[in-house]
PDB file of C-alpha atoms in Angstrom:
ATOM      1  CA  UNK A   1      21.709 -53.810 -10.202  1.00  0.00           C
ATOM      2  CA  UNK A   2      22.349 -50.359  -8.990  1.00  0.00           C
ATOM      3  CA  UNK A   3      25.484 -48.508  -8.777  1.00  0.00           C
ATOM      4  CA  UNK A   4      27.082 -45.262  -8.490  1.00  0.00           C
ATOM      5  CA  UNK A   5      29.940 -43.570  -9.911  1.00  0.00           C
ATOM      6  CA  UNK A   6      33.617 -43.546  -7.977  1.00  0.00           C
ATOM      7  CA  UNK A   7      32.666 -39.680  -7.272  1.00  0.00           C
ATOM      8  CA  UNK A   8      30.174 -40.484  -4.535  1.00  0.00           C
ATOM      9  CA  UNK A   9      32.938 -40.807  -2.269  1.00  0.00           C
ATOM     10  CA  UNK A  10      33.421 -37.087  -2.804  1.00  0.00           C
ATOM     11  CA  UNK A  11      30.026 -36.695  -2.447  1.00  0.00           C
ATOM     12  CA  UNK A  12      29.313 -38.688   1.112  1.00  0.00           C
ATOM     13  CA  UNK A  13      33.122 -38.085   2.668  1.00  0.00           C
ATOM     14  CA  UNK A  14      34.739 -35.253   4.802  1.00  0.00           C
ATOM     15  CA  UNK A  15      37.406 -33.451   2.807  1.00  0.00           C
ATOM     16  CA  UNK A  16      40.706 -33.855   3.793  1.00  0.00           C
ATOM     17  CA  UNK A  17      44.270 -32.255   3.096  1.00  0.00           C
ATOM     18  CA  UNK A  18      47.295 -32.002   5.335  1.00  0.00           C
ATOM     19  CA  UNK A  19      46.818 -28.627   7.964  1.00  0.00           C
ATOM     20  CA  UNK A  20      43.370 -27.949   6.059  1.00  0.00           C
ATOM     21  CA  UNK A  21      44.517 -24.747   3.677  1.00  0.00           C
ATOM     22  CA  UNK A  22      45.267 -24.684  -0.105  1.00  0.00           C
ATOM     23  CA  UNK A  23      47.296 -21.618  -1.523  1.00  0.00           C
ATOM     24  CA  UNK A  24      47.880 -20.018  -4.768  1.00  0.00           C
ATOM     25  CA  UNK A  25      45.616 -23.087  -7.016  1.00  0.00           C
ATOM     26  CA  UNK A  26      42.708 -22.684  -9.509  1.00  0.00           C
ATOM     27  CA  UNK A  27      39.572 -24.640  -9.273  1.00  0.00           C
ATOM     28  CA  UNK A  28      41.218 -27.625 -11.012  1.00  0.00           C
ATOM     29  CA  UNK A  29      43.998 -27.465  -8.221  1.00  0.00           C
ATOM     30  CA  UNK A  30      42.092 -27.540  -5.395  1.00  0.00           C
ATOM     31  CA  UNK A  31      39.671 -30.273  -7.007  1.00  0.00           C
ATOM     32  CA  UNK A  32      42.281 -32.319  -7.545  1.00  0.00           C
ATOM     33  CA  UNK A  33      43.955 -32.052  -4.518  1.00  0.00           C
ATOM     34  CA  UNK A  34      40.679 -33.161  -2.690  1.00  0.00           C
ATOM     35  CA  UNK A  35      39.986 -35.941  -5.285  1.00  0.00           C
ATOM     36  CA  UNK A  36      43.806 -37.103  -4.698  1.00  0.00           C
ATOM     37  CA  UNK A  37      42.996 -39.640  -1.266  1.00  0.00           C
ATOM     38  CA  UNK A  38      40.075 -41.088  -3.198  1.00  0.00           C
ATOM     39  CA  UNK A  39      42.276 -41.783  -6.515  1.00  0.00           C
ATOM     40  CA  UNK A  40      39.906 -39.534  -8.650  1.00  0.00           C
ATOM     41  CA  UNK A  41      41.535 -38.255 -11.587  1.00  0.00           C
ATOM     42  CA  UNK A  42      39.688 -34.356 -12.600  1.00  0.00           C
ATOM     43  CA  UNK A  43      39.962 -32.493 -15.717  1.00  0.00           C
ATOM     44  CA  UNK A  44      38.858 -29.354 -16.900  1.00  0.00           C
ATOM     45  CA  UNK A  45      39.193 -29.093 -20.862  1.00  0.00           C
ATOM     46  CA  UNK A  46      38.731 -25.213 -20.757  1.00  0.00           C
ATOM     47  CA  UNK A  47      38.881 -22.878 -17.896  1.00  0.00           C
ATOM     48  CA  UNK A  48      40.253 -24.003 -15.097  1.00  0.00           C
ATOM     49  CA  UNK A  49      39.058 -21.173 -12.726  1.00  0.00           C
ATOM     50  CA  UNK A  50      40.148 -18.022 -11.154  1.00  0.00           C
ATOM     51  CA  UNK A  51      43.515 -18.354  -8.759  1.00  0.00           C
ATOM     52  CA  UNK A  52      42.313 -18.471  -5.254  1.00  0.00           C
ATOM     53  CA  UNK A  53      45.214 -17.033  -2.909  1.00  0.00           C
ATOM     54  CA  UNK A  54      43.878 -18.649  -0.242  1.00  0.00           C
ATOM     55  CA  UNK A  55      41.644 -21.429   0.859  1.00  0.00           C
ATOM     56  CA  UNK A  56      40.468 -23.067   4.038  1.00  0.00           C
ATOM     57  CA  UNK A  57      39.171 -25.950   4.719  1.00  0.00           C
ATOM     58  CA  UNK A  58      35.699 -26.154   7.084  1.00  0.00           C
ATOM     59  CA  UNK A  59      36.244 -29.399   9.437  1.00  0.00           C
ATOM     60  CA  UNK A  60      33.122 -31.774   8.355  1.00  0.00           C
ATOM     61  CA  UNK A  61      32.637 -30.105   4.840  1.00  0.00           C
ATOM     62  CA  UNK A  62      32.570 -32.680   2.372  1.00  0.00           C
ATOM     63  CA  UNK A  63      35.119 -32.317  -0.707  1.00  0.00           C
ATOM     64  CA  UNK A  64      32.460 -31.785  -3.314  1.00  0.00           C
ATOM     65  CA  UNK A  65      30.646 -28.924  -1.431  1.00  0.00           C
ATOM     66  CA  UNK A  66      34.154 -27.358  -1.577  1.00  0.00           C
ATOM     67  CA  UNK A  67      34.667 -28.411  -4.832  1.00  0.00           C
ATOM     68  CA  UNK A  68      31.337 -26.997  -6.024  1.00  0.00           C
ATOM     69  CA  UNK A  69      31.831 -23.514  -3.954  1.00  0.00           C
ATOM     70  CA  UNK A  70      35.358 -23.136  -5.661  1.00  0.00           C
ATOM     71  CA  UNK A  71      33.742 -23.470  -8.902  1.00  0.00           C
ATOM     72  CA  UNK A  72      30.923 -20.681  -8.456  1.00  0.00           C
ATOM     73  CA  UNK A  73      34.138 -18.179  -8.491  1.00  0.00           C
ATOM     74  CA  UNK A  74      35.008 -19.517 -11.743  1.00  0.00           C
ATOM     75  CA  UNK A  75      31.640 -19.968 -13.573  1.00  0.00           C
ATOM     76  CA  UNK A  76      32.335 -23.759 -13.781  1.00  0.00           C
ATOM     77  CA  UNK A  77      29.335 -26.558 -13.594  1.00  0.00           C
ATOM     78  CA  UNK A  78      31.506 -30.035 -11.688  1.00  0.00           C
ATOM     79  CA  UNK A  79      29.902 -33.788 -12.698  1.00  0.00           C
ATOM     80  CA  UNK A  80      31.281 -37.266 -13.360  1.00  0.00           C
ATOM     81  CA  UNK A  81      31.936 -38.644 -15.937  1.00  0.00           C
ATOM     82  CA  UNK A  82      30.938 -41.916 -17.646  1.00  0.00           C
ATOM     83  CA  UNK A  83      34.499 -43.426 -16.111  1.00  0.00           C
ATOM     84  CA  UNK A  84      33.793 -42.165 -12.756  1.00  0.00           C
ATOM     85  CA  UNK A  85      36.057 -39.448 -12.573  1.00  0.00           C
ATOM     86  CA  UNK A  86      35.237 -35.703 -12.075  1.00  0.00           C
ATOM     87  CA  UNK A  87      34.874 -32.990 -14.740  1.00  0.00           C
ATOM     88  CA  UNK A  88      34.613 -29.477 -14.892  1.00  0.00           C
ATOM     89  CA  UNK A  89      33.015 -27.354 -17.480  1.00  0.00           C
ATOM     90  CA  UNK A  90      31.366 -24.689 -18.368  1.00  0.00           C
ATOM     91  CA  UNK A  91      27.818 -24.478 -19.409  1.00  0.00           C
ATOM     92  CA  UNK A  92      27.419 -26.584 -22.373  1.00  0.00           C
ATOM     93  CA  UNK A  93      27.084 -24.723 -25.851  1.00  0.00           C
ATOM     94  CA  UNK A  94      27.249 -28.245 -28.092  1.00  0.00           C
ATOM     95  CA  UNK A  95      24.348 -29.186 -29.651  1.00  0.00           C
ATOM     96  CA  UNK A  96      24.038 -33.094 -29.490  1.00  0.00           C
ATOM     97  CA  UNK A  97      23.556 -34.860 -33.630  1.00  0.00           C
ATOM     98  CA  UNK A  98      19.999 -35.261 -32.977  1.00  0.00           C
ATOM     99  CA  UNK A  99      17.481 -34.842 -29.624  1.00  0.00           C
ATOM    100  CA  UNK A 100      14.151 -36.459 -28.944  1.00  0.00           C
ATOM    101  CA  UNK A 101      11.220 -36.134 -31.338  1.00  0.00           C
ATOM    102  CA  UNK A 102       7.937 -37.364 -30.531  1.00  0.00           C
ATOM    103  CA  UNK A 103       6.670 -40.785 -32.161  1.00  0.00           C
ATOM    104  CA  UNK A 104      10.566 -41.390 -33.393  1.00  0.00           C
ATOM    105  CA  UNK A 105      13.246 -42.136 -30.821  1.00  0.00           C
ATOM    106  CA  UNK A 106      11.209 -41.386 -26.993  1.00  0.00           C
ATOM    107  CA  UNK A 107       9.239 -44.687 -25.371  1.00  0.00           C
ATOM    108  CA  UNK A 108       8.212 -42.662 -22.384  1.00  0.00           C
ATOM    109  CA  UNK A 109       8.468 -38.833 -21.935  1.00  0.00           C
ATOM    110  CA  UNK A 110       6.761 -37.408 -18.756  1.00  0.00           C
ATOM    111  CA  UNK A 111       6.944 -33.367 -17.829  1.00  0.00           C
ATOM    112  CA  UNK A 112       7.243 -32.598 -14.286  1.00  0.00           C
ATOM    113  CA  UNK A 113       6.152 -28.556 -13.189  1.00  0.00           C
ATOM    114  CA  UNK A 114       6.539 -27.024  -9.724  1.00  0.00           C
ATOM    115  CA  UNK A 115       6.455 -23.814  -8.619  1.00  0.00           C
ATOM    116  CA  UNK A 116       7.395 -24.135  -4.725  1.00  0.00           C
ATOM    117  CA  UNK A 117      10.513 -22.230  -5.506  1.00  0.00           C
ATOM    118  CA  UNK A 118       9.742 -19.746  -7.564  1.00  0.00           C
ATOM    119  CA  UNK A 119       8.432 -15.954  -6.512  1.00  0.00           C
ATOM    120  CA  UNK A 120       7.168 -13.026  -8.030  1.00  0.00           C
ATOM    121  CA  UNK A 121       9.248 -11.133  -7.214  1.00  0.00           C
ATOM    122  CA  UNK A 122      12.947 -10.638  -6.020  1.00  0.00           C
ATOM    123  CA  UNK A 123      15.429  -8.181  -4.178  1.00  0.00           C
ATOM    124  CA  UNK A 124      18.729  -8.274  -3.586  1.00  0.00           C
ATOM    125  CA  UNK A 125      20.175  -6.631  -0.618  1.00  0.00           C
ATOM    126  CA  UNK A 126      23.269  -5.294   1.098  1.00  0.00           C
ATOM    127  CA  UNK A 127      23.353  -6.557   3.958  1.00  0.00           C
ATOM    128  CA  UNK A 128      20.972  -9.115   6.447  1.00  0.00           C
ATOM    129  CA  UNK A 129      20.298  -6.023   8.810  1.00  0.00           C
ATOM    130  CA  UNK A 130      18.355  -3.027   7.903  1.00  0.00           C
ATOM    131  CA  UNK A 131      20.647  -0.440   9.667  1.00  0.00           C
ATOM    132  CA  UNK A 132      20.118   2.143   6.755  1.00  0.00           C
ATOM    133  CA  UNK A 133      16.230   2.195   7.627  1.00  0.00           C
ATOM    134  CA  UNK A 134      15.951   5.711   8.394  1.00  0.00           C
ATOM    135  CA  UNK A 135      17.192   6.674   4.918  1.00  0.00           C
ATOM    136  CA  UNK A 136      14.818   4.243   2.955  1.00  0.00           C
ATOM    137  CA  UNK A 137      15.187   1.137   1.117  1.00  0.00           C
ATOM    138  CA  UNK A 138      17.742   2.822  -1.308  1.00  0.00           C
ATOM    139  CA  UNK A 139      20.216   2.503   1.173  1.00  0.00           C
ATOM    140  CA  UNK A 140      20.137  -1.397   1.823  1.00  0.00           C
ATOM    141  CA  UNK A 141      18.115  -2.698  -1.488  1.00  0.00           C
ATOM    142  CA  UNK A 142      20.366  -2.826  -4.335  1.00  0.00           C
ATOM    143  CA  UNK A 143      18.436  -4.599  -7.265  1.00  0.00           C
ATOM    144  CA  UNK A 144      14.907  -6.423  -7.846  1.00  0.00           C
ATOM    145  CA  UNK A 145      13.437  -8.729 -10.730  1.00  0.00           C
ATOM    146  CA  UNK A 146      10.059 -10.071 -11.442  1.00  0.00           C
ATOM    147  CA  UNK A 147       9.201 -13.322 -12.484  1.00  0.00           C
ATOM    148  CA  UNK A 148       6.002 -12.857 -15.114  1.00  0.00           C
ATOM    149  CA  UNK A 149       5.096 -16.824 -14.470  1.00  0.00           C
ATOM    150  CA  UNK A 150       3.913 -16.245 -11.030  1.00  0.00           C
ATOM    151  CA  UNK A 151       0.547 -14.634 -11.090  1.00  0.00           C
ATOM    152  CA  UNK A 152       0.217 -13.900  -6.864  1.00  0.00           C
ATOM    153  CA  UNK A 153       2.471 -12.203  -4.925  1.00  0.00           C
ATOM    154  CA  UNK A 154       5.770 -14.449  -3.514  1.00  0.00           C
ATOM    155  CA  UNK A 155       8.330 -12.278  -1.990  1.00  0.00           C
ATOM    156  CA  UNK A 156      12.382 -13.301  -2.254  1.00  0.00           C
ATOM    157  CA  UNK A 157      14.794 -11.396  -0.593  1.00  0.00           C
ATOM    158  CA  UNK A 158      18.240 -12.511  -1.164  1.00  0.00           C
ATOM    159  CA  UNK A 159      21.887 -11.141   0.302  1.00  0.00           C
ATOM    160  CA  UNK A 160      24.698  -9.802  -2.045  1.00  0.00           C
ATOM    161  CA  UNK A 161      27.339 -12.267  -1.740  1.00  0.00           C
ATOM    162  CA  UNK A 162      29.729  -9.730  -3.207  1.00  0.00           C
ATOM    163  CA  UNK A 163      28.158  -6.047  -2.084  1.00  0.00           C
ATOM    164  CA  UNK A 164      31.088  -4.756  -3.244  1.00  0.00           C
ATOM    165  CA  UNK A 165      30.248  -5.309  -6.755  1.00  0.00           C
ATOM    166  CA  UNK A 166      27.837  -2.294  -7.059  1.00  0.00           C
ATOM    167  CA  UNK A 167      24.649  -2.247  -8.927  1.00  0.00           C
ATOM    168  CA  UNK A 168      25.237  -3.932 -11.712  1.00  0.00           C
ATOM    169  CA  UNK A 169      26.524  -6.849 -10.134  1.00  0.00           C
ATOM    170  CA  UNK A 170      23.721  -6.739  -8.070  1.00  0.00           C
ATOM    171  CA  UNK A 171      21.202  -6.852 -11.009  1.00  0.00           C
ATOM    172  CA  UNK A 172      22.819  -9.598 -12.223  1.00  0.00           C
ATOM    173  CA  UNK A 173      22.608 -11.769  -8.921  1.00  0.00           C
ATOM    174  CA  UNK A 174      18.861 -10.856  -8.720  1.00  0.00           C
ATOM    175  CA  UNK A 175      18.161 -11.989 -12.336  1.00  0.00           C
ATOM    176  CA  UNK A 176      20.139 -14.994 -11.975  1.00  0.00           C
ATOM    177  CA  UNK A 177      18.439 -16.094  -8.837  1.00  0.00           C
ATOM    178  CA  UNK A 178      14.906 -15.586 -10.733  1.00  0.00           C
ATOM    179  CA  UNK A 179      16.034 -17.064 -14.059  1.00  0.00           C
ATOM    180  CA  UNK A 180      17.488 -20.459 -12.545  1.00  0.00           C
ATOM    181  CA  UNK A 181      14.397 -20.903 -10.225  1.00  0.00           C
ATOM    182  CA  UNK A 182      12.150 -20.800 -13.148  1.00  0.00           C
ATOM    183  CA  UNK A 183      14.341 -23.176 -14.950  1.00  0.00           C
ATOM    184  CA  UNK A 184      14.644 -25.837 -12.577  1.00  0.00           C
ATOM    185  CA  UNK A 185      11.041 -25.565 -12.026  1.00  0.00           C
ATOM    186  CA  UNK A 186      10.439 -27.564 -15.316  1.00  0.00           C
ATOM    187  CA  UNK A 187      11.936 -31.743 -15.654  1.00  0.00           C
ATOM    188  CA  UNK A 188      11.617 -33.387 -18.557  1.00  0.00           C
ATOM    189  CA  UNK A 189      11.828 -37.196 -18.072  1.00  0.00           C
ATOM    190  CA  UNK A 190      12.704 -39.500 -21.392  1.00  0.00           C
ATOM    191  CA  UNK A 191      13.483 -43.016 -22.161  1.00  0.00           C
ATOM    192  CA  UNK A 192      14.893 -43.583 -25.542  1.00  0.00           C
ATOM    193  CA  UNK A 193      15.915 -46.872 -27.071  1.00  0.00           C
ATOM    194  CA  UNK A 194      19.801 -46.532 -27.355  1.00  0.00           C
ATOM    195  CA  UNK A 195      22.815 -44.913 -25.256  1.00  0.00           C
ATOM    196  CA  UNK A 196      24.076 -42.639 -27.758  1.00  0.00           C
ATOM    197  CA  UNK A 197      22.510 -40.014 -30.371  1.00  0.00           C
ATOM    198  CA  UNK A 198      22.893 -39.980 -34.293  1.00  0.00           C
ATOM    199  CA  UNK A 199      26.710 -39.537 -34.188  1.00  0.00           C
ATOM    200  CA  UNK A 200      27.295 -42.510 -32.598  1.00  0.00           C
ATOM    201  CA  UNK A 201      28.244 -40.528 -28.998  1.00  0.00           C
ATOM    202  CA  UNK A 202      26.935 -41.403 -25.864  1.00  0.00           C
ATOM    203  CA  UNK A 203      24.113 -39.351 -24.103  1.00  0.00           C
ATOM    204  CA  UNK A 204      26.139 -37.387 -21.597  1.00  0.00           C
ATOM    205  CA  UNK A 205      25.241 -34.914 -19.028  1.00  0.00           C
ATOM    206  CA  UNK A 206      25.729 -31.214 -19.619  1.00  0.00           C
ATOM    207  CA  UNK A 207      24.714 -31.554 -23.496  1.00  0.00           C
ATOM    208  CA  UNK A 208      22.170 -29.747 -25.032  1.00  0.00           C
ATOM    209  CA  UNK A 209      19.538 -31.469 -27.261  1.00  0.00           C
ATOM    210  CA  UNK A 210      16.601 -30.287 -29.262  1.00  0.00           C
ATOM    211  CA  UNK A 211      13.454 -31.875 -28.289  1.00  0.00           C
ATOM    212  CA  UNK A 212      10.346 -31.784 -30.350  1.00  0.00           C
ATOM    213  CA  UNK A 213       7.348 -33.106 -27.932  1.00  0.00           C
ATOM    214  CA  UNK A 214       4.069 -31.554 -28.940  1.00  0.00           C
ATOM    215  CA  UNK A 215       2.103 -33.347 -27.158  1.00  0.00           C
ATOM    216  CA  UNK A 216       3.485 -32.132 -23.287  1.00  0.00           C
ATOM    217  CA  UNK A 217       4.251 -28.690 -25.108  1.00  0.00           C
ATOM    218  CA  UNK A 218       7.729 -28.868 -25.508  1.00  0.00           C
ATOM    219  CA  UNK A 219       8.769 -27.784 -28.638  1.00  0.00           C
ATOM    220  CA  UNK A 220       7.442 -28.885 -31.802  1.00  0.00           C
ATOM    221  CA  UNK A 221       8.757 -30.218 -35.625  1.00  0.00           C
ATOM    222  CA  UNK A 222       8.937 -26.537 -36.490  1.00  0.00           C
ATOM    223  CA  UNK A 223       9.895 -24.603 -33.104  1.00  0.00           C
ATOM    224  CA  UNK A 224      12.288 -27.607 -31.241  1.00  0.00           C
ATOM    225  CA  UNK A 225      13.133 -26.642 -27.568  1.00  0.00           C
ATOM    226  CA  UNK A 226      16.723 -26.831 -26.858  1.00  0.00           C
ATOM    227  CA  UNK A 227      17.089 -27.973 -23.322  1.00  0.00           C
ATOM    228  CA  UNK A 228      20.312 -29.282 -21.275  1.00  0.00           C
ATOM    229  CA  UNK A 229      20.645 -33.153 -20.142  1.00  0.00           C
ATOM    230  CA  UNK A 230      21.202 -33.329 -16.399  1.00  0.00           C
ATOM    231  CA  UNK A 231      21.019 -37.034 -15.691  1.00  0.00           C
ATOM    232  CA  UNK A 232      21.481 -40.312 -17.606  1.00  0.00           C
ATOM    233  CA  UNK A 233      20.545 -43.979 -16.441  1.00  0.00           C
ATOM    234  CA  UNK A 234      21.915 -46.685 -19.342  1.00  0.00           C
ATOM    235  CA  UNK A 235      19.823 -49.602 -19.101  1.00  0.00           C
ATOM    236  CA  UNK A 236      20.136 -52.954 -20.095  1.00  0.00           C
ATOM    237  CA  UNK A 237      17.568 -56.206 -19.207  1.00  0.00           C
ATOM    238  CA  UNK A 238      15.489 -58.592 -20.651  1.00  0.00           C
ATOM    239  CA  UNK A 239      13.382 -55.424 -21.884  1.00  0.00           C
ATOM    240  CA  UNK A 240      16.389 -54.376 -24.320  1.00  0.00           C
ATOM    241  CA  UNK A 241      18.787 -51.500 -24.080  1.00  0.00           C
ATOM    242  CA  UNK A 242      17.434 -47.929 -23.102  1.00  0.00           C
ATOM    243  CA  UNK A 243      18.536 -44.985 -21.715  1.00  0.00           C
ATOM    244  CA  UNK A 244      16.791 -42.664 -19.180  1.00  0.00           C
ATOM    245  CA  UNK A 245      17.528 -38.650 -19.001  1.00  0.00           C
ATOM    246  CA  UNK A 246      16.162 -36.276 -16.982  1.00  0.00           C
ATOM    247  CA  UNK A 247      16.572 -32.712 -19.382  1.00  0.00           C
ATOM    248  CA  UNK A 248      16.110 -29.256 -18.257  1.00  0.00           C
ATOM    249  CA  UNK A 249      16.342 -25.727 -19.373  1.00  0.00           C
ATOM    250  CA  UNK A 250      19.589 -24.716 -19.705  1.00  0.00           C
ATOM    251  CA  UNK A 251      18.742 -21.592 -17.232  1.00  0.00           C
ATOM    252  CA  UNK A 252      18.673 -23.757 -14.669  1.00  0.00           C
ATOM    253  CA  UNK A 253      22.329 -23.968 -14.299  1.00  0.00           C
ATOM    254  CA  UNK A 254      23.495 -20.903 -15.291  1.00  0.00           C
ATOM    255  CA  UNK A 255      26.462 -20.140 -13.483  1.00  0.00           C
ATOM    256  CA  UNK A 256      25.953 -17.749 -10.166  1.00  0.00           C
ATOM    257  CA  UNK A 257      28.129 -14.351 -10.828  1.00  0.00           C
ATOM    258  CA  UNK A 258      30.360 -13.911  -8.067  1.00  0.00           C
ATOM    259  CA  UNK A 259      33.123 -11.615  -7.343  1.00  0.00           C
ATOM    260  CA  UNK A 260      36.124 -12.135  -5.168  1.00  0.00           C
ATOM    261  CA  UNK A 261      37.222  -9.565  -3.275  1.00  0.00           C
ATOM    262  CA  UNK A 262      40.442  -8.996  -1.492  1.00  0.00           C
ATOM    263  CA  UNK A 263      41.038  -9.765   2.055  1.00  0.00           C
ATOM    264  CA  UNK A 264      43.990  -8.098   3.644  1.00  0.00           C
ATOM    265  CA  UNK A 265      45.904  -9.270   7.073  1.00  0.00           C
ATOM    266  CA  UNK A 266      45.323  -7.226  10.136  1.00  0.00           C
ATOM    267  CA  UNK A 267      48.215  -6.071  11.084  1.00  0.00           C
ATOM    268  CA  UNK A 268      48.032  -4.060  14.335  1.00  0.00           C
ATOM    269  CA  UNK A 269      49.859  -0.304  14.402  1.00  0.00           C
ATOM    270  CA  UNK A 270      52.088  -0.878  16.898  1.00  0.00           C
ATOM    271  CA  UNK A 271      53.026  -4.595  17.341  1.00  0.00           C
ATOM    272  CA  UNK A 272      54.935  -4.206  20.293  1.00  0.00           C
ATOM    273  CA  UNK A 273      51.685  -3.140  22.588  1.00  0.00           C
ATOM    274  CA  UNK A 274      48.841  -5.769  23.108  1.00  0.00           C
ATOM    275  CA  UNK A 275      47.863  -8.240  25.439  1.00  0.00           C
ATOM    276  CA  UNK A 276      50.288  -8.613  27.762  1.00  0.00           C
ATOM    277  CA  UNK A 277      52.847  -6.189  26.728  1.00  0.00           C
ATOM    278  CA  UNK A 278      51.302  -3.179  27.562  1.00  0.00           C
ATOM    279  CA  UNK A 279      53.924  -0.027  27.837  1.00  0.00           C
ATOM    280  CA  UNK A 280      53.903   1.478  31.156  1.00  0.00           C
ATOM    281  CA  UNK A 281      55.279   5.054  31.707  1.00  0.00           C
TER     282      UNK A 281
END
C-alpha cells in the first residue's frame, strides 16, 4: 500500500481565493488561507514570516508554489507533517537523541553523488541584459563564488532577485546558490529498524542527525557527520517494521536571502488628462 499525505492536494491543485489577492498577512496567513478549501490546518511554531502588503494570485499556480515563494521572503522551509497537515519552519537546529552508526541501527545505507548541477564557478548579475557593456563587467556583475569541488570549468550566471540590495546582498545570493548546489549534490539513503530514535520520537523530516558511516565516508565514530533528514517512508510487512530516510547536508536547504522591496502606485501628475480626456485650448 502506498499513500500520500492530505498536502498533495496543495501540491497537484490550482490555488484558489475569492478575487485572487491577499493583503496585509504573513506567510502563515496566506498559507492558511490557501490550505482553507482543502481543510488543511498549518502552523508555524516560530516565525511566521515577513507581512506581505500585497499578494496576487497567478491563475493556474498551484497553492504550494505560492506557499513555498511566500516563504523564501521569510527564510521559512514548508513540509507535512506526520498528520497530514502543513508546517512551517525554519532550518532545523535540533539534534535528534541518536543518528545512524554503522553495524548498529542502519540495514541498508547507499550514497548517491551527482554533479550535473553544480559549477565552478558563479556570478550574480544585475540585470538579464548587458546594457552597461561599454563600461565593463563592473557595471552589470555584482558578486561571484567558486565552488573548489569542481575541478573543470562550469560557468553559472544567475540574476539578482533583489538588485536593490547592493553588494553584499549580492554576495550572499551567489554563495547561497553555490553552497545549496553542492549540498543537494550528495543523498544519503538509510533503512533502520524502528520509526523513532533513542528518545522514543519519531524520525521526522527537517531533523538533524549524526551519522557515523565509515565505510561510504560519511562520518566516522570519532568525526560523526551531522546531516538533515529530508524524507521518511515507515514501513511495516511481513519483513518487520523499518523506516526509510533519505538525509542530506543541511546546506542544501539553506534558506535563499531575499529582500522585499517597495512597490509604489503610479499615480499619473495630472489625473484629469489621459486617454480620452485630453484638454483642448
Amino acid at each position: 500500500m502506498v499513500g500520500r499525505s492530505n498536502c498533495a492536494d496543495l501540491v497537484d491543485c490550482s490555488a484558489e481565493w475569492p478575487g485572487g489577492q491577499i493583503s496585509g498577512a504573513d506567510a502563515l496567513g496566506i498559507a492558511q488561507k490557501l490550505a482553507q478549501p482543502y481543510g488543511i490546518t498549518v502552523s508555524a511554531p516560530g516565525s511566521k514570516g515577513v507581512q506581505v502588503a500585497q499578494f496576487n494570485l497567478m491563475i493556474g499556480e498551484t497553492a504550494f508554489e505560492i506557499i513555498e515563494r511566500v516563504c523564501r521572503y521569510g527564510a521559512l522551509l514548508a513540509y507535512d507533517q506526520p498528520d497530514g497537515n502543513l508546517l512551517l519552519a525554519q532550518a532545523a537546529k535540533v539534534v535528534a537523541a541518536s543518528g545512524f552508526t554503522e553495524g548498529e541501527n542502519v540495514q541498508f545505507a547507499s550514497m548517491s553523488f551527482s554533479s550535473d548541477q553544480r559549477f565552478s564557478d558563479y556570478q550574480c548579475f544585475m540585470q538579464s541584459m548587458d546594457v552597461l557593456g561599454d563600461i565593463g563587467e563592473g557595471g552589470n556583475l555584482l558578486a561571484t563564488a567558486k565552488d573548489p569541488g569542481m575541478l573543470r570549468h562550469r560557468l553559472r550566471m544567475i540574476i539578482s532577485e533583489s538588485p536593490g540590495g547592493g553588494l553584499d546582498f549580492a554576495q550572499k545570493r551567489v554563495t547561497w546558490e553555490a553552497n545549496r548546489r553542492i549540498g543537494r549534490s550528495a543523498q544519503l539513503h538509510v533503512v533502520t529498524d524502528g520509526w523513532r530514535d533513542g528518545a522514543g520520537a519519531l524520525w521526522t523530516p527537517n531533523t538533524l542527525v549524526p551519522l557515523s558511516l565509515p565505510t561510504l565516508k560519511c562520518g566516522s565514530e570519532d568525526e560523526k557527520a551531522v546531516w538533515l533528514i529530508t524524507e521518511v517512508a515507515y514501513r511495516r510487512d511481513n519483513a518487520g517494521t523499518k523506516c526509510g530516510l533519505t538525509v542530506m547536508r543541511p546546506e542544501a536547504f539553506l534558506p535563499l536571502p531575499i529582500i522585499q522591496l517597495p512597490t509604489f502606485a503610479d499615480i499619473p501628475v495630472n489625473p484629469g488628462i489621459g486617454w480620452g480626456n485630453e484638454v483642448r485650448n
